[in-house]
Short mmCIF file of C-alpha atoms and ligand atoms in Angstrom, two decimals:
data_model
loop_
_atom_site.label_atom_id
_atom_site.label_comp_id
_atom_site.label_asym_id
_atom_site.label_seq_id
_atom_site.Cartn_x
_atom_site.Cartn_y
_atom_site.Cartn_z
CA MET L 15 -4.33 3.86 11.57
CA GLN L 16 -3.81 3.21 15.26
CA ARG L 17 -5.67 6.42 15.99
CA GLN L 18 -8.85 5.27 14.37
CA GLN L 19 -11.01 5.87 17.42
CA SER L 20 -10.00 9.48 17.62
CA MET L 21 -10.28 10.09 13.89
CA GLN L 22 -13.20 12.39 13.55
CA ARG L 23 -13.54 15.34 11.33
CA SER L 24 -12.71 18.54 13.12
CA ALA L 25 -15.97 20.30 13.94
CA GLN L 26 -14.29 23.63 13.36
CA PRO L 27 -14.19 24.81 9.79
CA PRO L 28 -10.54 25.24 8.81
CA GLY L 29 -11.09 28.90 7.98
CA HIS L 30 -11.97 29.55 11.61
CA ALA L 31 -8.39 29.26 12.81
CA LEU L 32 -6.94 30.65 9.62
CA ALA L 33 -8.75 33.93 9.47
CA SER L 34 -5.62 36.03 9.53
CA GLY L 35 -1.92 35.51 9.09
CA THR L 36 0.10 35.32 12.28
CA LEU L 37 3.28 36.70 10.71
CA SER L 38 3.57 40.23 9.47
CA ASN L 39 5.09 40.61 6.04
CA ASN L 40 8.38 41.96 7.44
CA ALA L 41 8.83 38.77 9.47
CA LEU L 42 8.81 36.71 6.30
CA HIS L 43 11.91 35.24 4.71
CA PRO L 44 13.30 37.68 2.11
CA PHE L 45 12.81 35.10 -0.66
CA THR L 46 9.17 34.43 0.20
CA ARG L 47 6.66 35.38 -2.49
CA SER L 48 3.99 36.84 -0.23
CA ALA L 49 1.56 37.85 -3.00
CA GLU L 50 1.58 34.26 -4.24
CA ASN L 51 1.11 33.02 -0.67
CA SER L 52 -2.01 35.10 -0.20
CA ARG L 53 -3.43 33.97 -3.55
CA LEU L 54 -2.80 30.30 -2.73
CA PHE L 55 -4.30 30.72 0.71
CA ALA L 56 -7.45 32.39 -0.61
CA TYR L 57 -7.98 29.39 -2.88
CA GLU L 58 -7.26 26.82 -0.16
CA GLN L 59 -9.62 28.55 2.24
CA GLN L 60 -12.40 28.92 -0.31
CA VAL L 61 -12.37 25.22 -1.22
CA LYS L 62 -11.86 23.88 2.31
CA GLN L 63 -14.65 26.08 3.66
CA ALA L 64 -17.03 24.88 0.97
CA PHE L 65 -16.50 21.30 2.16
CA SER L 66 -16.53 22.12 5.87
CA ALA L 67 -19.84 23.99 5.54
CA ILE L 68 -21.63 20.73 4.67
CA GLU L 69 -21.92 19.16 8.12
CA PRO L 70 -23.15 22.26 10.00
CA PHE L 71 -25.66 22.83 7.19
CA LEU L 72 -27.02 19.28 7.49
CA GLN L 73 -27.28 19.62 11.25
CA ARG L 74 -29.49 22.67 10.77
CA LEU L 75 -31.51 20.90 8.11
CA SER L 76 -32.04 17.92 10.37
CA ALA L 77 -33.29 20.14 13.18
CA MET L 78 -35.86 21.95 11.03
CA GLN L 79 -37.33 19.00 9.12
CA HIS L 80 -40.70 19.08 10.90
CA GLU L 81 -41.21 22.81 10.55
CA ALA L 82 -43.82 24.33 8.24
CA ASP L 83 -42.75 25.07 4.68
CA PHE L 84 -39.67 22.88 5.17
CA GLU L 85 -38.90 22.17 1.52
CA ALA L 86 -38.81 25.79 0.44
CA ARG L 87 -36.80 26.84 3.48
CA ALA L 88 -34.35 23.98 2.98
CA GLN L 89 -33.70 25.01 -0.62
CA GLN L 90 -33.26 28.61 0.40
CA LEU L 91 -30.77 27.63 3.08
CA ALA L 92 -28.88 25.29 0.71
CA SER L 93 -28.55 28.04 -1.88
CA SER L 94 -27.30 30.59 0.59
CA GLU L 95 -24.99 28.29 2.61
CA LEU L 96 -23.71 25.90 -0.04
CA GLY L 97 -24.38 27.64 -3.32
CA PHE L 98 -26.58 24.93 -4.85
CA GLU L 99 -30.03 23.40 -4.41
CA LEU L 100 -30.80 19.92 -3.10
CA PRO L 101 -32.66 17.18 -5.02
CA ALA L 102 -36.35 17.65 -4.26
CA THR L 103 -36.88 13.89 -3.91
CA LEU L 104 -34.68 13.90 -0.80
CA LEU L 105 -36.79 16.57 0.90
CA VAL L 106 -40.38 15.46 0.29
CA ASP L 107 -42.56 13.87 2.97
CA SER L 108 -40.18 14.84 5.74
CA TRP L 109 -43.13 15.09 8.16
CA ILE L 110 -43.79 11.34 7.71
CA LYS L 111 -40.31 9.87 7.39
CA PRO L 112 -36.93 11.06 8.64
CA LEU L 113 -34.64 12.84 6.19
CA ASP L 114 -32.01 10.61 4.61
CA ILE L 115 -29.05 12.61 5.87
CA GLY L 116 -26.58 10.06 4.50
CA GLN L 117 -27.74 10.56 0.91
CA LEU L 118 -27.95 14.31 1.40
CA TYR L 119 -24.40 14.29 2.73
CA ALA L 120 -23.07 12.34 -0.26
CA TRP L 121 -24.97 14.62 -2.64
CA CYS L 122 -23.49 17.74 -1.01
CA VAL L 123 -19.91 16.36 -1.09
CA PHE L 124 -20.25 15.38 -4.76
CA GLU L 125 -21.86 18.67 -5.73
CA THR L 126 -19.14 20.64 -3.92
CA PHE L 127 -16.45 18.60 -5.68
CA ARG L 128 -18.11 19.12 -9.07
CA SER L 129 -18.29 22.82 -8.55
CA MET L 130 -14.64 22.95 -7.41
CA SER L 131 -13.60 20.83 -10.39
CA ASP L 132 -15.50 22.98 -12.91
CA ASP L 133 -14.02 26.13 -11.43
CA PHE L 134 -10.52 24.66 -11.62
CA PHE L 135 -10.74 23.94 -15.35
CA ASP L 136 -12.75 27.10 -16.16
CA SER L 137 -10.86 29.77 -14.30
CA LYS L 138 -7.54 28.04 -13.55
CA PRO L 139 -7.12 29.48 -10.05
CA LEU L 140 -3.73 27.83 -9.52
CA ALA L 141 -2.18 28.58 -12.90
CA ASP L 142 0.89 30.75 -12.74
CA GLY L 143 1.37 31.28 -16.46
CA ASP L 144 4.94 30.01 -16.26
CA ASP L 145 4.65 26.58 -17.84
CA ALA L 146 6.83 27.44 -20.86
CA GLU L 147 9.36 29.32 -18.76
CA PHE L 148 9.64 26.36 -16.40
CA GLN L 149 10.09 23.89 -19.24
CA ALA L 150 12.88 26.05 -20.70
CA PHE L 151 14.51 26.25 -17.25
CA LEU L 152 14.23 22.49 -16.82
CA GLU L 153 15.95 21.87 -20.16
CA GLN L 154 18.64 24.36 -19.30
CA CYS L 155 19.25 22.29 -16.15
CA GLY L 156 19.70 19.19 -18.32
CA PHE L 157 16.25 17.57 -18.00
CA HIS L 158 13.33 17.32 -20.41
CA THR L 159 10.72 15.72 -18.14
CA LEU L 160 10.00 16.02 -14.44
CA ASP L 161 8.02 13.01 -13.23
CA VAL L 162 7.03 13.07 -9.55
CA SER L 163 5.55 10.20 -7.53
CA PRO L 164 4.44 11.26 -4.05
CA CYS L 165 2.71 9.02 -1.55
CA ALA L 166 -1.06 8.77 -2.18
CA ASP L 167 -1.77 10.19 1.28
CA GLY L 168 -4.01 13.28 1.01
CA ARG L 169 -1.50 15.28 3.04
CA LEU L 170 0.84 15.28 0.03
CA ALA L 171 -1.71 16.20 -2.64
CA HIS L 172 -0.48 19.82 -2.70
CA VAL L 173 3.18 18.89 -3.16
CA ILE L 174 3.54 20.21 -6.72
CA ARG L 175 1.77 23.57 -6.63
CA TYR L 176 2.17 24.48 -2.96
CA VAL L 177 5.12 22.66 -1.36
CA LEU L 178 7.49 22.93 -4.34
CA ARG L 179 5.76 25.86 -6.10
CA LEU L 180 5.94 24.26 -9.52
CA PRO L 181 3.52 24.78 -12.41
CA TYR L 182 1.31 21.67 -12.10
CA ARG L 183 0.77 21.34 -15.84
CA ALA L 184 4.49 21.14 -16.59
CA VAL L 185 5.09 18.28 -14.17
CA ARG L 186 3.84 14.69 -14.27
CA ARG L 187 2.32 13.61 -10.93
CA LYS L 188 1.28 10.09 -10.15
CA SER L 189 0.73 9.10 -6.53
CA TYR L 190 1.10 5.66 -4.97
CA ALA L 191 0.71 4.41 -1.39
CA GLY L 192 4.12 4.79 0.25
CA ALA L 193 5.50 6.46 -2.96
CA MET L 194 5.90 2.88 -4.22
CA PHE L 195 5.35 3.82 -7.85
CA ASP L 196 4.84 1.23 -10.55
CA VAL L 197 8.16 0.67 -12.36
CA ASP L 198 6.49 -0.75 -15.47
CA ASP L 199 4.14 2.21 -15.73
CA SER L 200 7.10 4.59 -15.37
CA LEU L 201 9.08 2.66 -17.97
CA GLN L 202 6.17 2.98 -20.36
CA LYS L 203 6.00 6.72 -19.72
CA TRP L 204 9.74 7.00 -20.28
CA SER L 205 9.50 5.13 -23.62
CA GLU L 206 6.57 7.30 -24.70
CA THR L 207 8.49 10.44 -23.79
CA GLU L 208 11.61 9.38 -25.70
CA MET L 209 9.51 8.30 -28.70
CA ARG L 210 7.85 11.72 -28.86
CA ARG L 211 11.25 13.39 -28.76
CA TYR L 212 12.29 11.34 -31.83
CA ARG L 213 9.03 11.67 -33.70
CA GLU L 214 7.83 15.16 -32.78
CA GLY L 215 10.75 16.94 -31.18
CA TYR L 216 8.55 17.31 -28.09
CA PRO L 217 9.31 18.51 -25.46
CA ASN L 218 12.72 18.86 -27.12
CA GLN L 219 14.75 17.19 -29.86
CA ALA L 220 15.95 13.65 -29.19
CA ASP L 221 19.61 14.65 -29.66
CA ALA L 222 19.45 17.40 -27.00
CA PRO L 223 21.70 16.36 -24.10
CA THR L 224 18.90 16.18 -21.52
CA ARG L 225 17.51 13.36 -19.37
CA TYR L 226 14.29 12.20 -17.77
CA LEU L 227 14.20 13.07 -14.07
CA LYS L 228 12.21 10.85 -11.71
CA VAL L 229 11.41 12.13 -8.22
CA ALA L 230 9.87 10.16 -5.33
CA VAL L 231 8.37 11.97 -2.33
CA TYR L 232 8.04 10.12 0.97
CA HIS L 233 6.74 11.72 4.17
CA HIS L 234 6.90 11.86 7.95
CA SER L 235 5.37 13.81 10.83
CA SER L 236 7.81 15.62 13.12
CA SER L 237 5.30 16.05 15.97
CA GLN L 238 3.88 12.50 15.94
CA PRO L 239 6.50 10.43 14.11
CA ASN L 240 5.22 7.08 15.34
CA CYS L 241 1.60 7.39 14.29
CA GLU L 242 1.16 10.19 11.75
CA GLY L 243 3.93 9.20 9.32
CA CYS L 244 3.42 7.04 6.27
CA ALA L 245 0.88 4.26 6.92
CA ALA L 246 2.33 2.19 4.09
CA HIS L 247 5.67 2.01 5.93
CA GLY L 248 4.38 1.63 9.48
CA SER L 249 5.15 5.32 10.24
CA ASP L 250 8.89 4.54 10.02
CA THR L 251 10.59 7.49 8.32
CA GLN L 252 13.83 5.72 7.46
CA ARG L 253 11.95 2.78 6.03
CA ALA L 254 9.85 5.15 3.91
CA ALA L 255 12.99 6.88 2.58
CA ASP L 256 14.87 3.62 1.91
CA ALA L 257 11.90 2.05 0.13
CA ALA L 258 11.34 5.10 -2.10
CA LEU L 259 15.05 5.16 -2.98
CA GLU L 260 15.04 1.45 -3.80
CA ARG L 261 12.10 2.01 -6.14
CA LEU L 262 13.91 4.90 -7.87
CA LYS L 263 16.97 2.71 -8.41
CA ASP L 264 14.79 -0.10 -9.78
CA PHE L 265 13.37 2.30 -12.33
CA ARG L 266 16.83 3.48 -13.40
CA GLN L 267 17.95 -0.13 -13.68
CA ALA L 268 14.88 -0.94 -15.75
CA VAL L 269 15.70 1.84 -18.23
CA GLU L 270 19.37 0.84 -18.42
CA ASN L 271 18.60 -2.85 -18.92
CA SER L 272 15.79 -2.32 -21.41
CA PHE L 273 17.49 0.18 -23.70
CA CYS L 274 21.13 0.22 -24.76
CA CYS L 275 23.30 3.10 -25.98
CA GLY L 276 23.81 4.59 -22.52
CA ALA L 277 20.10 5.14 -21.84
CA SER L 278 19.60 6.23 -18.27
CA ILE L 279 17.67 8.68 -16.11
CA ASP L 280 18.39 10.99 -13.21
CA LEU L 281 16.92 10.55 -9.75
CA LEU L 282 15.96 12.76 -6.85
CA LEU L 283 14.51 11.83 -3.47
CA ILE L 284 12.44 14.25 -1.38
CA GLY L 285 11.04 13.85 2.14
CA LEU L 286 8.08 15.95 3.33
CA ASP L 287 7.17 16.77 6.91
CA THR L 288 3.37 16.79 6.68
CA ASP L 289 3.05 18.90 9.86
CA ASN L 290 4.66 21.99 8.35
CA ASP L 291 5.56 21.24 4.70
CA VAL L 292 9.33 21.47 5.30
CA ILE L 293 11.16 19.35 2.72
CA ARG L 294 14.32 17.28 2.93
CA LEU L 295 16.22 17.13 -0.32
CA HIS L 296 18.38 14.06 -0.90
CA LEU L 297 20.63 15.33 -3.67
CA PRO L 298 22.53 12.83 -5.81
CA ASP L 299 26.34 12.96 -5.68
CA ALA L 300 28.64 13.43 -8.67
CA ASP L 301 27.95 9.83 -9.74
CA GLY L 302 24.18 10.23 -9.47
CA GLU L 303 23.97 8.14 -6.28
CA ILE L 304 21.62 9.16 -3.46
CA ASP L 305 22.03 8.58 0.26
CA ALA L 306 18.66 8.01 2.00
CA SER L 307 20.06 9.14 5.35
CA SER L 308 21.68 12.41 4.32
CA TYR L 309 19.78 15.44 3.12
CA ILE L 310 19.49 19.22 2.95
CA ASP L 311 16.86 20.43 5.42
CA ALA L 312 14.81 23.34 4.06
CA ALA L 313 14.07 24.65 7.58
CA GLU L 314 17.82 24.96 8.23
CA LEU L 315 18.22 26.72 4.91
CA HIS L 316 15.35 29.06 5.88
CA GLN L 317 17.14 29.93 9.11
CA ALA L 318 20.61 30.25 7.52
CA THR L 319 19.50 32.63 4.77
CA LYS L 320 16.90 34.71 6.58
CA SER L 321 19.08 37.82 6.40
CA ALA L 322 20.09 37.40 2.77
CA SER L 323 19.53 40.19 0.32
CA THR L 324 16.29 39.86 -1.60
CA SER L 325 17.94 39.59 -5.01
CA GLY L 326 19.61 36.49 -6.43
CA ALA L 327 17.71 34.00 -4.26
CA GLU L 328 18.61 30.94 -6.31
CA THR L 329 22.30 31.92 -6.43
CA VAL L 330 22.37 32.29 -2.64
CA ILE L 331 20.76 28.85 -2.28
CA SER L 332 23.13 27.26 -4.83
CA GLU L 333 26.07 28.60 -2.83
CA TYR L 334 24.52 27.15 0.33
CA LEU L 335 24.14 23.76 -1.36
CA LYS L 336 27.74 23.82 -2.55
CA ALA L 337 28.95 24.63 0.95
CA GLN L 338 26.87 21.79 2.45
CA SER L 339 27.74 18.99 0.05
CA SER L 340 30.99 17.10 -0.26
CA SER L 341 30.27 15.61 -3.67
CA LEU L 342 28.10 17.77 -5.85
CA PRO L 343 25.90 16.61 -8.71
CA SER L 344 25.83 18.39 -12.07
CA GLU L 345 25.49 22.17 -12.10
CA GLY L 346 22.01 21.72 -13.62
CA MET L 347 20.84 19.52 -10.75
CA VAL L 348 22.12 22.12 -8.28
CA GLN L 349 20.18 24.84 -10.11
CA LEU L 350 16.99 22.79 -10.08
CA ALA L 351 17.47 21.92 -6.40
CA ALA L 352 17.91 25.62 -5.64
CA ARG L 353 14.62 26.40 -7.37
CA LEU L 354 12.75 23.66 -5.47
CA LEU L 355 14.19 24.80 -2.15
CA CYS L 356 13.43 28.43 -2.94
CA GLY L 357 9.79 27.47 -3.60
CA ASN L 358 9.71 25.56 -0.34
CA LEU L 359 10.91 28.61 1.63
CA SER L 360 7.71 30.37 0.51
CA GLN L 361 5.68 27.35 1.59
CA ILE L 362 7.37 27.20 5.01
CA ASP L 363 6.32 30.82 5.53
CA TYR L 364 2.86 30.00 4.15
CA VAL L 365 2.34 27.45 6.93
CA ARG L 366 3.76 29.90 9.47
CA GLN L 367 1.56 32.74 8.19
CA TYR L 368 -1.74 30.92 7.85
CA HIS L 369 -1.47 27.73 9.91
CA SER L 370 0.57 28.90 12.92
CA GLY L 371 3.62 26.97 11.72
CA CYS L 372 1.92 23.57 12.03
CA TYR L 373 -1.32 22.35 10.46
CA GLN L 374 -4.23 21.81 12.83
CA ASP L 375 -5.16 18.70 10.90
CA ILE L 376 -1.87 16.84 11.19
CA GLY L 377 -3.72 13.52 10.73
CA HIS L 378 -6.15 12.40 8.05
CA GLN L 379 -9.07 14.77 7.41
CA GLU L 380 -9.78 14.03 3.77
CA CYS L 381 -13.29 14.78 2.46
CA PHE L 382 -13.56 12.00 -0.13
CA ILE L 383 -11.72 9.16 -1.81
CA GLY L 384 -10.56 9.74 -5.38
CA MET L 385 -10.23 6.48 -7.25
CA GLY L 386 -9.09 5.68 -10.80
CA ILE L 387 -6.90 7.82 -13.07
CA GLY L 388 -6.87 11.62 -13.16
CA PHE L 389 -7.69 14.33 -10.59
CA GLU L 390 -5.47 17.10 -11.93
CA GLU L 391 -7.80 19.55 -10.17
CA VAL L 392 -6.92 18.21 -6.73
CA GLN L 393 -3.86 20.24 -5.74
CA LEU L 394 -4.88 20.86 -2.11
CA ARG L 395 -3.69 19.23 1.06
CA ASN L 396 -5.87 16.76 3.00
CA LEU L 397 -8.87 16.95 0.69
CA THR L 398 -8.64 13.63 -1.14
CA TYR L 399 -7.27 10.19 -0.38
CA PHE L 400 -5.99 8.95 -3.76
CA ALA L 401 -6.25 5.42 -5.02
CA TYR L 402 -4.78 5.46 -8.52
CA LEU L 403 -5.66 2.16 -10.05
CA GLN L 404 -6.87 0.40 -13.17
CA THR L 405 -8.82 -2.32 -11.31
CA VAL L 406 -10.00 -2.72 -7.73
CA GLU L 407 -8.15 -6.04 -7.45
CA GLU L 408 -4.85 -4.45 -8.45
CA GLY L 409 -5.33 -1.53 -6.07
CA ALA L 410 -6.93 -3.55 -3.27
CA LYS L 411 -4.36 -2.51 -0.69
CA ASP L 412 -4.73 1.21 -1.45
CA MET L 413 -8.54 0.91 -1.33
CA ASP L 414 -8.50 -0.99 1.96
CA VAL L 415 -6.37 1.74 3.53
CA GLY L 416 -8.74 4.41 2.18
CA ILE L 417 -11.87 2.67 3.47
CA LYS L 418 -10.23 2.16 6.84
CA ILE L 419 -9.40 5.87 7.09
CA PHE L 420 -12.96 6.83 6.16
CA THR L 421 -14.46 4.28 8.53
CA GLY L 422 -12.90 6.36 11.29
CA LEU L 423 -13.77 9.70 9.72
CA ASN L 424 -17.32 8.97 8.53
CA ALA L 425 -18.81 5.47 8.76
CA ASN L 426 -18.39 5.10 12.53
CA ARG L 427 -20.60 8.17 12.88
CA GLY L 428 -23.17 6.87 10.43
CA LEU L 429 -22.07 9.08 7.53
CA PRO L 430 -21.43 7.45 4.16
CA ILE L 431 -18.00 7.26 2.55
CA PRO L 432 -18.01 9.39 -0.62
CA VAL L 433 -15.93 7.92 -3.46
CA VAL L 434 -15.35 9.78 -6.73
CA ILE L 435 -14.46 7.27 -9.44
CA ARG L 436 -12.68 8.91 -12.32
CA TYR L 437 -11.08 8.03 -15.62
CA ASP L 438 -9.26 10.51 -17.80
CA TYR L 439 -8.97 9.65 -21.49
CA HIS L 440 -7.54 11.05 -24.71
CA SER L 441 -10.29 11.85 -27.19
CA HIS L 442 -7.97 11.41 -30.19
CA VAL L 443 -7.82 7.68 -29.41
CA PRO L 444 -10.89 6.05 -31.00
CA GLY L 445 -13.27 4.54 -28.46
CA ALA L 446 -11.34 5.92 -25.48
CA ARG L 447 -14.30 7.70 -23.92
CA ALA L 448 -16.52 4.63 -24.00
CA ARG L 449 -13.73 2.56 -22.45
CA ALA L 450 -13.22 5.15 -19.70
CA GLU L 451 -16.92 5.15 -18.92
CA GLY L 452 -16.97 1.34 -18.94
CA ARG L 453 -14.04 1.25 -16.52
CA CYS L 454 -15.86 3.62 -14.15
CA HIS L 455 -18.84 1.25 -14.04
CA GLN L 456 -16.64 -1.83 -13.61
CA MET L 457 -14.76 -0.13 -10.80
CA ASP L 458 -18.02 0.90 -9.15
CA ALA L 459 -19.34 -2.68 -9.23
CA ALA L 460 -16.06 -4.11 -7.92
CA LEU L 461 -15.97 -1.56 -5.10
CA ARG L 462 -19.53 -2.42 -4.03
CA SER L 463 -18.76 -6.08 -4.09
CA ARG L 464 -15.54 -5.75 -2.08
CA PHE L 465 -17.19 -3.51 0.53
CA SER L 466 -20.71 -4.93 0.26
CA GLU L 467 -21.47 -4.49 3.93
CA TYR L 468 -20.92 -0.74 3.63
CA ALA L 469 -22.90 -0.54 0.38
CA GLU L 470 -25.88 -2.44 1.82
CA ARG L 471 -26.02 -0.16 4.86
CA GLY L 472 -25.95 2.97 2.67
CA LEU L 473 -22.45 3.81 3.90
CA LEU L 474 -20.80 3.89 0.49
CA HIS L 475 -21.71 6.36 -2.23
CA THR L 476 -20.06 6.87 -5.58
CA LEU L 477 -19.90 9.52 -8.26
CA LEU L 478 -18.61 8.42 -11.66
CA MET L 479 -16.76 10.90 -13.86
CA VAL L 480 -14.67 10.93 -17.03
CA ARG L 481 -12.52 13.69 -18.51
CA ASP L 482 -10.97 14.33 -21.90
CA CYS L 483 -7.50 15.41 -20.83
CA SER L 484 -6.20 16.06 -24.33
CA ASN L 485 -8.62 18.98 -24.76
CA ASP L 486 -8.18 20.37 -21.27
CA ALA L 487 -11.93 19.82 -20.86
CA LYS L 488 -13.98 19.78 -17.68
CA ALA L 489 -14.84 16.48 -16.02
CA GLU L 490 -18.25 15.02 -16.91
CA THR L 491 -20.52 13.00 -14.63
CA VAL L 492 -21.48 9.62 -16.09
CA GLY L 493 -23.21 8.00 -13.12
CA SER L 494 -23.84 8.00 -9.39
CA SER L 495 -25.07 5.71 -6.65
CA LEU L 496 -27.62 8.40 -5.76
CA LYS L 497 -30.59 7.29 -7.81
CA LEU L 498 -32.50 10.54 -7.87
CA ASN L 499 -33.39 10.91 -11.56
CA GLU L 500 -33.07 14.64 -11.93
CA GLN L 501 -29.90 15.17 -9.99
CA VAL L 502 -27.01 13.53 -11.83
CA ALA L 503 -27.96 14.52 -15.36
CA HIS L 504 -25.63 17.52 -15.60
ZN1 ZN I 17 2.35 7.64 2.92
#
């Protein structure tokens, strides 16, 4: 936050510096899945470039607004540069009055997000087809659910699919500022999970000897530890780790106190260096206890195993873990840890291959705020600042942080802050869709009232969406602050 003055979106589209890998394939770690790396990179580049094309496009549009045949030329340019047309009402009479670039900007961001979101649910670009295999592996390790709470910071939004290389549909992700997840919400999820095991045998039978595994992911920045770490913990890495661990223990305590008969859960703490995606794994000991100051460093593992034979990656890593730890957790936890670390080795090489070993955008460069409940389609780094909340009042702190970040990125330059308000619902619950839509509108009104100065100056724009997550449907638009008749009725 202290760097607000210098927070401006990089003028260079990310693809510019990422055009080619800087490591040849034979310099990669033997365990790195290079075909997967190139597929993940193609997706990241495609989405990031779509967003970064918006500003240069609007600059060109602004410069040509007084030229003859402006409207037709503008639409032609929008189609070729951005892949969609602009609302005609925003282009008319440009010879009399200046173009409303702020509204055009918000429209372009929302349209780009909608197209990315539709593509995600239609063609599943990040699916790896291994959901069932992963679930079977998880159960073999002694767990039936993997529930991950990263920090809400946009630089951790890719933690499931990229950093840990897990199938995103087989893992629960719910982000909170500072990884300070809601214990009551987690307890409710735990109860629901155990109830389904009893009633439906899903994901496995209730008498199977497996447990619920809760993971918290905190973060730090190795190059600028004092200002680019976690804002919620004053950029203090140890504080971030201690607080996340405390929250994990509270959750375990909550389960143990609320349900008898030996009910408990397993815990895992992960730290992420947002400069290069290297993880720190704080493994529990034989008694399930975690030490927030001792961890396995994936970069050290990368170095130590770089000459290993290509086969048996997870066995090599398990052996490494056993050699490093004095008190080992269960064999299943070691196996799971080996898989997470193995995935992270690919990601370390990914950053080395395509981002010169350290991201250019080590600070905030998100394109929009995502507010509400949902956003499964956002699995990319530094695209979205999340504010998961039921009401603006409850999530006031997260929203304030988000608006502050975007004041530096957008509002100080006169560009509006784009906020996508979203509620996912289950269509098998009667009335759920109407309630989700109602919540979107309530949230929109509360946001405008809390940040009325921004709203009155045209510096806050919203897109309202709902999604039926039980049918794996696409998200639907149910409203927008851009009152342009024809444009939001998709
Ligand atoms: Zn954070």
